[in-house]
Amino acid sequence: MSNSVIPYGKQSISQEDIDAVVEVLQSDYLTQGPKVKEFEEAFAKYVGAKYAVAVANGTAALHLNSLALGVKEGDKVITSPITFAASANCIRYCGGEVVFADIDPETYLLDIVKVRSLLEEDKDKNIKGIIPVDFAGRSVDLEAFRELADEFNCWIIEDACHAPGAFFKNNKREKVKAGSGVYADLAIFSFHPVKHIAAGEGGMITTNDEKLYTAISELRTHGITRDTNKYKNAASLAVGDDLSDADDYPGWYMEMQALGYNYRLSDINCALGLSQLKRAEAGLQRRREIAAVYRKAFKDIDQLTDRNYEAGQENNGHGYHLYVIEVEDRLGLYHFLREHNVFCQIHYVPTHLMPYYQERGYKKGQYPAAEQYYGRCLSLPMFPTLTEEEQESVIRLIIEYYQTKS
Ligand SMILES: *Cc1c(COP(=O)(O)O)cnc(C)c1O
């Protein structure tokens, strides 16, 4: 057994990744070069979506989506309290209000029954959208959410940060990949190093909707368009020094037509992301192997609940970004593991308990399933380069902890 720390998640960088980045550094472009498009196209293909837009990070992706969908003051949007705060914050960036719906205690995903109640209670129709999260890598049943959203005229942003390569099965038993755009209007991913694909920082938006794709592409770069057909100013005005009789737009001309941002991703990041993407499927398989080993090891521990497999699931589409267990005496186990250099994590402190959201009126006790889950959850080491020996030692420590306690 090694004495080094075993974290809950870790990126792996290959020589090929390094070479890909160095190649960009020696090229003509550091940003806005060919790697951006290559990464977008390869990623769209991987998740099965028509369009992809690379952006600075997952949070920027959420922000641009909210902007493109027109979120404004007075609008309300539903999301889960068990997610990274950015899933909710993007609504606040646009002046909208967040409405949390509790999680399903079996799957930890947004509870569709609770979402329906909120929509039915919303007599003034202020709720404009739903942001379900593929938490821990388990794909949300977006077919069911789409039906519900259509009934109430809502849009859907799938927060798929945990789930590249993951899928659920629809009513026809077809595999529907996270971010494929089949049911959700938009989906977002993150390439922060703890996620499946590391690009340093980075994010991706995927969609099958051409209008949203175009709007988001422009908002990513200051709301600027270079599409002559869309220009609003007359060509005579565009020329500048001769405002009278020009009938063609000069080469330098562009128009800022909306208030956008600089949310671009550089070629350096895209080269790394592209290289990592080639190993994504292998990484996912390795995550599934690790999951199977945990599951087998934990079957007989009474103090531990493992809901990572659905009963009778014949084809497991879970992406295993996290391997979350629920345990008795979570704090004790957390410290015990840390003393033995196993650094687990908690995902997440419920967003509605964050002081920022408390100040906006959310109360402790409002989402009991989320709070109960939060009191018991622990994310175990889960990353493709976790060795068998490391995993064995994690398992041994957990068994030892509960044996000495009982
Ligand atoms: C990581 C993450 C984000 C934000 O992504 P960043 O790239 O860190 O901005 C949003 N939602 C979820 C569920 C995440 O895990």
mmCIF file of C-alpha atoms and ligand atoms in Angstrom, residues 56-62 82-87 133-135 159-162 188-192 194-195 201-203 321 348, ligand 1:
data_model
loop_
_atom_site.group_PDB
_atom_site.id
_atom_site.type_symbol
_atom_site.label_atom_id
_atom_site.label_comp_id
_atom_site.label_asym_id
_atom_site.label_seq_id
_atom_site.Cartn_x
_atom_site.Cartn_y
_atom_site.Cartn_z
ATOM 1 C CA ALA A 56 -14.624 29.167 -20.997
ATOM 2 C CA ASN A 57 -16.121 26.828 -18.359
ATOM 3 C CA GLY A 58 -19.317 25.057 -17.345
ATOM 4 C CA THR A 59 -20.605 28.086 -15.472
ATOM 5 C CA ALA A 60 -20.224 30.297 -18.555
ATOM 6 C CA ALA A 61 -22.090 27.592 -20.501
ATOM 7 C CA LEU A 62 -24.994 27.807 -18.053
ATOM 8 C CA ILE A 82 -28.092 18.672 -4.817
ATOM 9 C CA THR A 83 -25.726 20.037 -7.445
ATOM 10 C CA PHE A 84 -22.895 22.483 -7.785
ATOM 11 C CA ALA A 85 -24.243 25.980 -7.084
ATOM 12 C CA ALA A 86 -23.631 27.095 -10.679
ATOM 13 C CA SER A 87 -26.703 25.120 -11.839
ATOM 14 C CA VAL A 133 -28.775 17.597 -13.339
ATOM 15 C CA ASP A 134 -27.285 14.217 -14.282
ATOM 16 C CA PHE A 135 -25.990 14.008 -10.760
ATOM 17 C CA ASP A 159 -26.668 20.015 -16.645
ATOM 18 C CA ALA A 160 -24.647 17.068 -17.902
ATOM 19 C CA CYS A 161 -21.319 18.033 -16.290
ATOM 20 C CA HIS A 162 -21.128 14.664 -14.537
ATOM 21 C CA ILE A 188 -23.853 21.802 -20.726
ATOM 22 C CA PHE A 189 -20.588 20.094 -19.798
ATOM 23 C CA SER A 190 -17.482 21.130 -17.860
ATOM 24 C CA PHE A 191 -13.835 20.284 -18.491
ATOM 25 C CA HIS A 192 -12.559 21.227 -15.060
ATOM 26 C CA VAL A 194 -12.141 16.805 -11.661
ATOM 27 C CA LYS A 195 -14.592 16.039 -14.487
ATOM 28 C CA GLU A 201 -10.770 24.930 -17.618
ATOM 29 C CA GLY A 202 -13.478 24.662 -20.214
ATOM 30 C CA GLY A 203 -17.090 23.991 -20.973
ATOM 31 C CA HIS A 321 -18.485 10.719 -12.221
ATOM 32 C CA TYR A 348 -22.910 18.663 -2.261
HETATM 33 C C1 LIG B 1 -18.460 21.465 -12.418
HETATM 34 C C2 LIG B 1 -19.902 21.711 -12.506
HETATM 35 C C3 LIG B 1 -20.432 22.910 -12.985
HETATM 36 C C4 LIG B 1 -19.594 24.116 -13.328
HETATM 37 O O1 LIG B 1 -18.556 23.873 -14.194
HETATM 38 P P1 LIG B 1 -17.248 24.820 -14.158
HETATM 39 O O2 LIG B 1 -16.518 24.409 -15.393
HETATM 40 O O3 LIG B 1 -16.506 24.503 -12.905
HETATM 41 O O4 LIG B 1 -17.698 26.227 -14.220
HETATM 42 C C5 LIG B 1 -21.804 23.027 -13.087
HETATM 43 N N1 LIG B 1 -22.617 22.018 -12.737
HETATM 44 C C6 LIG B 1 -22.151 20.861 -12.245
HETATM 45 C C7 LIG B 1 -23.117 19.776 -11.880
HETATM 46 C C8 LIG B 1 -20.784 20.664 -12.103
HETATM 47 O O5 LIG B 1 -20.320 19.521 -11.600
#
